[in-house]
Amino acid sequence: MKIIMVKKKGCNPCKMFEPTIKDVAIENSLDFKAIKAEEMPEKMRPKYYPFFYLMDNDKLLESWAGISTRKMTKVLSRHIDNFIFNE
């Protein structure tokens, strides 16, 4: 599985939350990739940042926006057995 984070230049919540989501990916043996929104086609850019995609191979499992650790935990717990998050 892989977490893809879409971030935007000048987005302070993106900068603040990226280390957290990277650590979560490592602790749960997930791949992690950060993508700059400015490098995406405009019509594919999300409305809110940071924006996350949880992928399994090429299949989208779930997506969410924002830096809520509660939301992140709910999403990832639905898809990962024995999900680990150390605040």
PDB file of N, CA and C in Angstrom:
ATOM      1  N   MET A   1       0.841  -1.186   0.000  1.00  0.00           N
ATOM      2  CA  MET A   1       0.000   0.000   0.000  1.00  0.00           C
ATOM      3  C   MET A   1       0.879   1.241   0.000  1.00  0.00           C
ATOM      4  N   LYS A   2       0.288   2.331  -0.448  1.00  0.00           N
ATOM      5  CA  LYS A   2       1.033   3.584  -0.568  1.00  0.00           C
ATOM      6  C   LYS A   2       0.147   4.753  -0.150  1.00  0.00           C
ATOM      7  N   ILE A   3       0.752   5.713   0.543  1.00  0.00           N
ATOM      8  CA  ILE A   3       0.094   6.983   0.841  1.00  0.00           C
ATOM      9  C   ILE A   3       0.710   8.028  -0.081  1.00  0.00           C
ATOM     10  N   ILE A   4      -0.145   8.724  -0.803  1.00  0.00           N
ATOM     11  CA  ILE A   4       0.301   9.824  -1.655  1.00  0.00           C
ATOM     12  C   ILE A   4      -0.235  11.118  -1.055  1.00  0.00           C
ATOM     13  N   MET A   5       0.657  12.046  -0.805  1.00  0.00           N
ATOM     14  CA  MET A   5       0.290  13.346  -0.243  1.00  0.00           C
ATOM     15  C   MET A   5       0.434  14.401  -1.329  1.00  0.00           C
ATOM     16  N   VAL A   6      -0.626  15.162  -1.545  1.00  0.00           N
ATOM     17  CA  VAL A   6      -0.557  16.296  -2.471  1.00  0.00           C
ATOM     18  C   VAL A   6      -0.424  17.545  -1.614  1.00  0.00           C
ATOM     19  N   LYS A   7       0.658  18.281  -1.833  1.00  0.00           N
ATOM     20  CA  LYS A   7       0.913  19.488  -1.049  1.00  0.00           C
ATOM     21  C   LYS A   7       1.039  20.677  -1.983  1.00  0.00           C
ATOM     22  N   LYS A   8       0.885  21.859  -1.405  1.00  0.00           N
ATOM     23  CA  LYS A   8       0.920  23.087  -2.197  1.00  0.00           C
ATOM     24  C   LYS A   8       1.977  24.023  -1.617  1.00  0.00           C
ATOM     25  N   LYS A   9       2.665  24.726  -2.485  1.00  0.00           N
ATOM     26  CA  LYS A   9       3.674  25.691  -2.053  1.00  0.00           C
ATOM     27  C   LYS A   9       3.030  26.716  -1.126  1.00  0.00           C
ATOM     28  N   GLY A  10       3.688  26.977  -0.007  1.00  0.00           N
ATOM     29  CA  GLY A  10       3.190  27.958   0.942  1.00  0.00           C
ATOM     30  C   GLY A  10       2.141  27.420   1.899  1.00  0.00           C
ATOM     31  N   CYS A  11       1.856  26.132   1.834  1.00  0.00           N
ATOM     32  CA  CYS A  11       0.847  25.516   2.706  1.00  0.00           C
ATOM     33  C   CYS A  11       1.512  25.105   4.022  1.00  0.00           C
ATOM     34  N   ASN A  12       1.309  25.909   5.064  1.00  0.00           N
ATOM     35  CA  ASN A  12       1.921  25.599   6.357  1.00  0.00           C
ATOM     36  C   ASN A  12       1.412  24.294   6.957  1.00  0.00           C
ATOM     37  N   PRO A  13       0.102  23.986   6.883  1.00  0.00           N
ATOM     38  CA  PRO A  13      -0.344  22.685   7.387  1.00  0.00           C
ATOM     39  C   PRO A  13       0.340  21.515   6.658  1.00  0.00           C
ATOM     40  N   CYS A  14       0.615  21.686   5.376  1.00  0.00           N
ATOM     41  CA  CYS A  14       1.322  20.640   4.615  1.00  0.00           C
ATOM     42  C   CYS A  14       2.712  20.411   5.202  1.00  0.00           C
ATOM     43  N   LYS A  15       3.438  21.503   5.439  1.00  0.00           N
ATOM     44  CA  LYS A  15       4.787  21.413   6.003  1.00  0.00           C
ATOM     45  C   LYS A  15       4.753  20.793   7.390  1.00  0.00           C
ATOM     46  N   MET A  16       3.752  21.178   8.167  1.00  0.00           N
ATOM     47  CA  MET A  16       3.643  20.710   9.541  1.00  0.00           C
ATOM     48  C   MET A  16       3.312  19.217   9.613  1.00  0.00           C
ATOM     49  N   PHE A  17       2.457  18.728   8.708  1.00  0.00           N
ATOM     50  CA  PHE A  17       1.947  17.363   8.812  1.00  0.00           C
ATOM     51  C   PHE A  17       2.780  16.340   8.039  1.00  0.00           C
ATOM     52  N   GLU A  18       3.581  16.778   7.087  1.00  0.00           N
ATOM     53  CA  GLU A  18       4.343  15.824   6.270  1.00  0.00           C
ATOM     54  C   GLU A  18       5.227  14.893   7.101  1.00  0.00           C
ATOM     55  N   PRO A  19       5.970  15.374   8.109  1.00  0.00           N
ATOM     56  CA  PRO A  19       6.776  14.441   8.911  1.00  0.00           C
ATOM     57  C   PRO A  19       5.920  13.399   9.642  1.00  0.00           C
ATOM     58  N   THR A  20       4.736  13.797  10.085  1.00  0.00           N
ATOM     59  CA  THR A  20       3.839  12.865  10.778  1.00  0.00           C
ATOM     60  C   THR A  20       3.402  11.750   9.850  1.00  0.00           C
ATOM     61  N   ILE A  21       2.930  12.100   8.661  1.00  0.00           N
ATOM     62  CA  ILE A  21       2.427  11.085   7.736  1.00  0.00           C
ATOM     63  C   ILE A  21       3.570  10.202   7.230  1.00  0.00           C
ATOM     64  N   LYS A  22       4.772  10.767   7.085  1.00  0.00           N
ATOM     65  CA  LYS A  22       5.939   9.956   6.706  1.00  0.00           C
ATOM     66  C   LYS A  22       6.235   8.918   7.780  1.00  0.00           C
ATOM     67  N   ASP A  23       6.226   9.339   9.048  1.00  0.00           N
ATOM     68  CA  ASP A  23       6.474   8.416  10.157  1.00  0.00           C
ATOM     69  C   ASP A  23       5.423   7.314  10.206  1.00  0.00           C
ATOM     70  N   VAL A  24       4.167   7.679   9.998  1.00  0.00           N
ATOM     71  CA  VAL A  24       3.083   6.696   9.988  1.00  0.00           C
ATOM     72  C   VAL A  24       3.313   5.679   8.873  1.00  0.00           C
ATOM     73  N   ALA A  25       3.713   6.153   7.718  1.00  0.00           N
ATOM     74  CA  ALA A  25       3.982   5.247   6.595  1.00  0.00           C
ATOM     75  C   ALA A  25       5.104   4.270   6.948  1.00  0.00           C
ATOM     76  N   ILE A  26       6.178   4.772   7.525  1.00  0.00           N
ATOM     77  CA  ILE A  26       7.308   3.915   7.898  1.00  0.00           C
ATOM     78  C   ILE A  26       6.880   2.892   8.940  1.00  0.00           C
ATOM     79  N   GLU A  27       6.187   3.336   9.992  1.00  0.00           N
ATOM     80  CA  GLU A  27       5.775   2.448  11.077  1.00  0.00           C
ATOM     81  C   GLU A  27       4.839   1.347  10.603  1.00  0.00           C
ATOM     82  N   ASN A  28       4.115   1.590   9.520  1.00  0.00           N
ATOM     83  CA  ASN A  28       3.136   0.627   9.027  1.00  0.00           C
ATOM     84  C   ASN A  28       3.557  -0.025   7.706  1.00  0.00           C
ATOM     85  N   SER A  29       4.827   0.104   7.371  1.00  0.00           N
ATOM     86  CA  SER A  29       5.393  -0.506   6.155  1.00  0.00           C
ATOM     87  C   SER A  29       4.649  -0.103   4.886  1.00  0.00           C
ATOM     88  N   LEU A  30       4.325   1.179   4.797  1.00  0.00           N
ATOM     89  CA  LEU A  30       3.666   1.724   3.613  1.00  0.00           C
ATOM     90  C   LEU A  30       4.669   2.549   2.822  1.00  0.00           C
ATOM     91  N   ASP A  31       4.493   2.586   1.519  1.00  0.00           N
ATOM     92  CA  ASP A  31       5.277   3.502   0.701  1.00  0.00           C
ATOM     93  C   ASP A  31       4.675   4.897   0.862  1.00  0.00           C
ATOM     94  N   PHE A  32       5.502   5.908   0.720  1.00  0.00           N
ATOM     95  CA  PHE A  32       5.034   7.290   0.839  1.00  0.00           C
ATOM     96  C   PHE A  32       5.587   8.099  -0.320  1.00  0.00           C
ATOM     97  N   LYS A  33       4.736   8.933  -0.881  1.00  0.00           N
ATOM     98  CA  LYS A  33       5.175   9.840  -1.943  1.00  0.00           C
ATOM     99  C   LYS A  33       4.471  11.174  -1.755  1.00  0.00           C
ATOM    100  N   ALA A  34       5.228  12.267  -1.851  1.00  0.00           N
ATOM    101  CA  ALA A  34       4.663  13.614  -1.801  1.00  0.00           C
ATOM    102  C   ALA A  34       4.714  14.208  -3.202  1.00  0.00           C
ATOM    103  N   ILE A  35       3.617  14.807  -3.607  1.00  0.00           N
ATOM    104  CA  ILE A  35       3.503  15.415  -4.931  1.00  0.00           C
ATOM    105  C   ILE A  35       3.165  16.889  -4.751  1.00  0.00           C
ATOM    106  N   LYS A  36       3.827  17.742  -5.514  1.00  0.00           N
ATOM    107  CA  LYS A  36       3.522  19.175  -5.483  1.00  0.00           C
ATOM    108  C   LYS A  36       2.337  19.445  -6.401  1.00  0.00           C
ATOM    109  N   ALA A  37       1.323  20.100  -5.874  1.00  0.00           N
ATOM    110  CA  ALA A  37       0.118  20.392  -6.656  1.00  0.00           C
ATOM    111  C   ALA A  37       0.446  21.195  -7.908  1.00  0.00           C
ATOM    112  N   GLU A  38       1.432  22.058  -7.800  1.00  0.00           N
ATOM    113  CA  GLU A  38       1.803  22.908  -8.929  1.00  0.00           C
ATOM    114  C   GLU A  38       2.312  22.103 -10.128  1.00  0.00           C
ATOM    115  N   GLU A  39       2.724  20.864  -9.888  1.00  0.00           N
ATOM    116  CA  GLU A  39       3.224  20.012 -10.965  1.00  0.00           C
ATOM    117  C   GLU A  39       2.124  19.135 -11.574  1.00  0.00           C
ATOM    118  N   MET A  40       0.921  19.244 -11.036  1.00  0.00           N
ATOM    119  CA  MET A  40      -0.211  18.459 -11.543  1.00  0.00           C
ATOM    120  C   MET A  40      -1.012  19.291 -12.538  1.00  0.00           C
ATOM    121  N   PRO A  41      -1.703  18.633 -13.471  1.00  0.00           N
ATOM    122  CA  PRO A  41      -2.622  19.386 -14.327  1.00  0.00           C
ATOM    123  C   PRO A  41      -3.662  20.092 -13.453  1.00  0.00           C
ATOM    124  N   GLU A  42      -3.985  21.320 -13.784  1.00  0.00           N
ATOM    125  CA  GLU A  42      -4.863  22.128 -12.940  1.00  0.00           C
ATOM    126  C   GLU A  42      -6.198  21.451 -12.648  1.00  0.00           C
ATOM    127  N   LYS A  43      -6.777  20.791 -13.633  1.00  0.00           N
ATOM    128  CA  LYS A  43      -8.091  20.175 -13.424  1.00  0.00           C
ATOM    129  C   LYS A  43      -8.032  18.955 -12.499  1.00  0.00           C
ATOM    130  N   MET A  44      -6.836  18.448 -12.210  1.00  0.00           N
ATOM    131  CA  MET A  44      -6.687  17.296 -11.319  1.00  0.00           C
ATOM    132  C   MET A  44      -6.313  17.696  -9.894  1.00  0.00           C
ATOM    133  N   ARG A  45      -6.060  18.970  -9.675  1.00  0.00           N
ATOM    134  CA  ARG A  45      -5.639  19.421  -8.346  1.00  0.00           C
ATOM    135  C   ARG A  45      -6.808  19.383  -7.365  1.00  0.00           C
ATOM    136  N   PRO A  46      -6.538  18.934  -6.133  1.00  0.00           N
ATOM    137  CA  PRO A  46      -7.605  18.959  -5.127  1.00  0.00           C
ATOM    138  C   PRO A  46      -7.918  20.392  -4.699  1.00  0.00           C
ATOM    139  N   LYS A  47      -9.058  20.566  -4.053  1.00  0.00           N
ATOM    140  CA  LYS A  47      -9.458  21.893  -3.573  1.00  0.00           C
ATOM    141  C   LYS A  47      -8.826  22.223  -2.229  1.00  0.00           C
ATOM    142  N   TYR A  48      -8.483  21.195  -1.449  1.00  0.00           N
ATOM    143  CA  TYR A  48      -7.979  21.396  -0.090  1.00  0.00           C
ATOM    144  C   TYR A  48      -6.625  20.715   0.067  1.00  0.00           C
ATOM    145  N   TYR A  49      -5.788  21.299   0.931  1.00  0.00           N
ATOM    146  CA  TYR A  49      -4.432  20.786   1.133  1.00  0.00           C
ATOM    147  C   TYR A  49      -4.115  20.706   2.614  1.00  0.00           C
ATOM    148  N   PRO A  50      -3.309  19.730   2.999  1.00  0.00           N
ATOM    149  CA  PRO A  50      -2.832  18.627   2.191  1.00  0.00           C
ATOM    150  C   PRO A  50      -3.972  17.666   1.853  1.00  0.00           C
ATOM    151  N   PHE A  51      -3.785  16.940   0.763  1.00  0.00           N
ATOM    152  CA  PHE A  51      -4.771  15.953   0.324  1.00  0.00           C
ATOM    153  C   PHE A  51      -4.050  14.619   0.211  1.00  0.00           C
ATOM    154  N   PHE A  52      -4.715  13.557   0.644  1.00  0.00           N
ATOM    155  CA  PHE A  52      -4.080  12.242   0.698  1.00  0.00           C
ATOM    156  C   PHE A  52      -4.871  11.203  -0.082  1.00  0.00           C
ATOM    157  N   TYR A  53      -4.124  10.304  -0.705  1.00  0.00           N
ATOM    158  CA  TYR A  53      -4.698   9.135  -1.364  1.00  0.00           C
ATOM    159  C   TYR A  53      -4.068   7.902  -0.730  1.00  0.00           C
ATOM    160  N   LEU A  54      -4.887   6.933  -0.378  1.00  0.00           N
ATOM    161  CA  LEU A  54      -4.387   5.636   0.066  1.00  0.00           C
ATOM    162  C   LEU A  54      -4.614   4.667  -1.085  1.00  0.00           C
ATOM    163  N   MET A  55      -3.526   4.132  -1.604  1.00  0.00           N
ATOM    164  CA  MET A  55      -3.580   3.272  -2.785  1.00  0.00           C
ATOM    165  C   MET A  55      -3.106   1.862  -2.444  1.00  0.00           C
ATOM    166  N   ASP A  56      -3.694   0.886  -3.101  1.00  0.00           N
ATOM    167  CA  ASP A  56      -3.202  -0.485  -3.048  1.00  0.00           C
ATOM    168  C   ASP A  56      -2.956  -0.895  -4.489  1.00  0.00           C
ATOM    169  N   ASN A  57      -1.697  -0.993  -4.852  1.00  0.00           N
ATOM    170  CA  ASN A  57      -1.293  -1.130  -6.255  1.00  0.00           C
ATOM    171  C   ASN A  57      -1.847   0.079  -7.003  1.00  0.00           C
ATOM    172  N   ASP A  58      -2.670  -0.100  -7.987  1.00  0.00           N
ATOM    173  CA  ASP A  58      -3.230   1.041  -8.719  1.00  0.00           C
ATOM    174  C   ASP A  58      -4.665   1.341  -8.317  1.00  0.00           C
ATOM    175  N   LYS A  59      -5.127   0.731  -7.248  1.00  0.00           N
ATOM    176  CA  LYS A  59      -6.513   0.905  -6.805  1.00  0.00           C
ATOM    177  C   LYS A  59      -6.590   1.945  -5.682  1.00  0.00           C
ATOM    178  N   LEU A  60      -7.469   2.915  -5.861  1.00  0.00           N
ATOM    179  CA  LEU A  60      -7.704   3.917  -4.822  1.00  0.00           C
ATOM    180  C   LEU A  60      -8.587   3.302  -3.747  1.00  0.00           C
ATOM    181  N   LEU A  61      -8.071   3.235  -2.519  1.00  0.00           N
ATOM    182  CA  LEU A  61      -8.846   2.707  -1.404  1.00  0.00           C
ATOM    183  C   LEU A  61      -9.663   3.802  -0.734  1.00  0.00           C
ATOM    184  N   GLU A  62      -9.017   4.956  -0.554  1.00  0.00           N
ATOM    185  CA  GLU A  62      -9.693   6.059   0.127  1.00  0.00           C
ATOM    186  C   GLU A  62      -8.877   7.330  -0.056  1.00  0.00           C
ATOM    187  N   SER A  63      -9.549   8.473   0.083  1.00  0.00           N
ATOM    188  CA  SER A  63      -8.857   9.760   0.031  1.00  0.00           C
ATOM    189  C   SER A  63      -9.435  10.660   1.110  1.00  0.00           C
ATOM    190  N   TRP A  64      -8.629  11.605   1.564  1.00  0.00           N
ATOM    191  CA  TRP A  64      -9.075  12.549   2.580  1.00  0.00           C
ATOM    192  C   TRP A  64      -8.199  13.790   2.534  1.00  0.00           C
ATOM    193  N   ALA A  65      -8.690  14.859   3.153  1.00  0.00           N
ATOM    194  CA  ALA A  65      -7.959  16.125   3.186  1.00  0.00           C
ATOM    195  C   ALA A  65      -7.786  16.577   4.629  1.00  0.00           C
ATOM    196  N   GLY A  66      -6.754  17.356   4.852  1.00  0.00           N
ATOM    197  CA  GLY A  66      -6.555  17.974   6.155  1.00  0.00           C
ATOM    198  C   GLY A  66      -5.522  17.267   7.009  1.00  0.00           C
ATOM    199  N   ILE A  67      -5.267  17.867   8.182  1.00  0.00           N
ATOM    200  CA  ILE A  67      -4.206  17.370   9.053  1.00  0.00           C
ATOM    201  C   ILE A  67      -4.740  16.757  10.342  1.00  0.00           C
ATOM    202  N   SER A  68      -5.970  16.318  10.335  1.00  0.00           N
ATOM    203  CA  SER A  68      -6.548  15.689  11.515  1.00  0.00           C
ATOM    204  C   SER A  68      -5.953  14.293  11.712  1.00  0.00           C
ATOM    205  N   THR A  69      -5.248  14.098  12.825  1.00  0.00           N
ATOM    206  CA  THR A  69      -4.709  12.765  13.103  1.00  0.00           C
ATOM    207  C   THR A  69      -5.846  11.789  13.386  1.00  0.00           C
ATOM    208  N   ARG A  70      -6.939  12.292  13.910  1.00  0.00           N
ATOM    209  CA  ARG A  70      -8.106  11.428  14.159  1.00  0.00           C
ATOM    210  C   ARG A  70      -8.663  10.881  12.843  1.00  0.00           C
ATOM    211  N   LYS A  71      -8.818  11.740  11.851  1.00  0.00           N
ATOM    212  CA  LYS A  71      -9.312  11.312  10.539  1.00  0.00           C
ATOM    213  C   LYS A  71      -8.331  10.336   9.903  1.00  0.00           C
ATOM    214  N   MET A  72      -7.049  10.659   9.948  1.00  0.00           N
ATOM    215  CA  MET A  72      -6.027   9.785   9.385  1.00  0.00           C
ATOM    216  C   MET A  72      -6.082   8.402  10.028  1.00  0.00           C
ATOM    217  N   THR A  73      -6.198   8.367  11.346  1.00  0.00           N
ATOM    218  CA  THR A  73      -6.256   7.104  12.074  1.00  0.00           C
ATOM    219  C   THR A  73      -7.478   6.294  11.669  1.00  0.00           C
ATOM    220  N   LYS A  74      -8.640   6.941  11.546  1.00  0.00           N
ATOM    221  CA  LYS A  74      -9.856   6.235  11.127  1.00  0.00           C
ATOM    222  C   LYS A  74      -9.698   5.634   9.739  1.00  0.00           C
ATOM    223  N   VAL A  75      -9.197   6.422   8.812  1.00  0.00           N
ATOM    224  CA  VAL A  75      -9.032   5.949   7.431  1.00  0.00           C
ATOM    225  C   VAL A  75      -8.065   4.767   7.382  1.00  0.00           C
ATOM    226  N   LEU A  76      -6.897   4.929   7.957  1.00  0.00           N
ATOM    227  CA  LEU A  76      -5.878   3.889   7.855  1.00  0.00           C
ATOM    228  C   LEU A  76      -6.247   2.639   8.642  1.00  0.00           C
ATOM    229  N   SER A  77      -6.944   2.790   9.758  1.00  0.00           N
ATOM    230  CA  SER A  77      -7.377   1.630  10.545  1.00  0.00           C
ATOM    231  C   SER A  77      -8.357   0.756   9.776  1.00  0.00           C
ATOM    232  N   ARG A  78      -9.112   1.348   8.876  1.00  0.00           N
ATOM    233  CA  ARG A  78     -10.061   0.569   8.069  1.00  0.00           C
ATOM    234  C   ARG A  78      -9.353  -0.338   7.070  1.00  0.00           C
ATOM    235  N   HIS A  79      -8.127  -0.012   6.722  1.00  0.00           N
ATOM    236  CA  HIS A  79      -7.441  -0.730   5.651  1.00  0.00           C
ATOM    237  C   HIS A  79      -6.179  -1.473   6.088  1.00  0.00           C
ATOM    238  N   ILE A  80      -5.691  -1.198   7.286  1.00  0.00           N
ATOM    239  CA  ILE A  80      -4.431  -1.784   7.740  1.00  0.00           C
ATOM    240  C   ILE A  80      -4.667  -2.546   9.035  1.00  0.00           C
ATOM    241  N   ASP A  81      -4.400  -3.851   9.004  1.00  0.00           N
ATOM    242  CA  ASP A  81      -4.480  -4.647  10.229  1.00  0.00           C
ATOM    243  C   ASP A  81      -3.382  -4.185  11.179  1.00  0.00           C
ATOM    244  N   ASN A  82      -3.710  -4.095  12.452  1.00  0.00           N
ATOM    245  CA  ASN A  82      -2.742  -3.694  13.482  1.00  0.00           C
ATOM    246  C   ASN A  82      -2.088  -2.346  13.177  1.00  0.00           C
ATOM    247  N   PHE A  83      -2.903  -1.377  12.762  1.00  0.00           N
ATOM    248  CA  PHE A  83      -2.416  -0.034  12.449  1.00  0.00           C
ATOM    249  C   PHE A  83      -1.677   0.555  13.645  1.00  0.00           C
ATOM    250  N   ILE A  84      -0.535   1.184  13.384  1.00  0.00           N
ATOM    251  CA  ILE A  84       0.302   1.778  14.432  1.00  0.00           C
ATOM    252  C   ILE A  84       0.369   3.287  14.229  1.00  0.00           C
ATOM    253  N   PHE A  85       0.077   4.028  15.309  1.00  0.00           N
ATOM    254  CA  PHE A  85       0.276   5.479  15.295  1.00  0.00           C
ATOM    255  C   PHE A  85       0.718   5.909  16.674  1.00  0.00           C
ATOM    256  N   ASN A  86       1.955   6.371  16.788  1.00  0.00           N
ATOM    257  CA  ASN A  86       2.507   6.857  18.050  1.00  0.00           C
ATOM    258  C   ASN A  86       2.575   8.367  17.992  1.00  0.00           C
ATOM    259  N   GLU A  87       1.674   9.025  18.698  1.00  0.00           N
ATOM    260  CA  GLU A  87       1.646  10.498  18.675  1.00  0.00           C
ATOM    261  C   GLU A  87       2.831  11.077  19.392  1.00  0.00           C
TER     262      GLU A  87
END
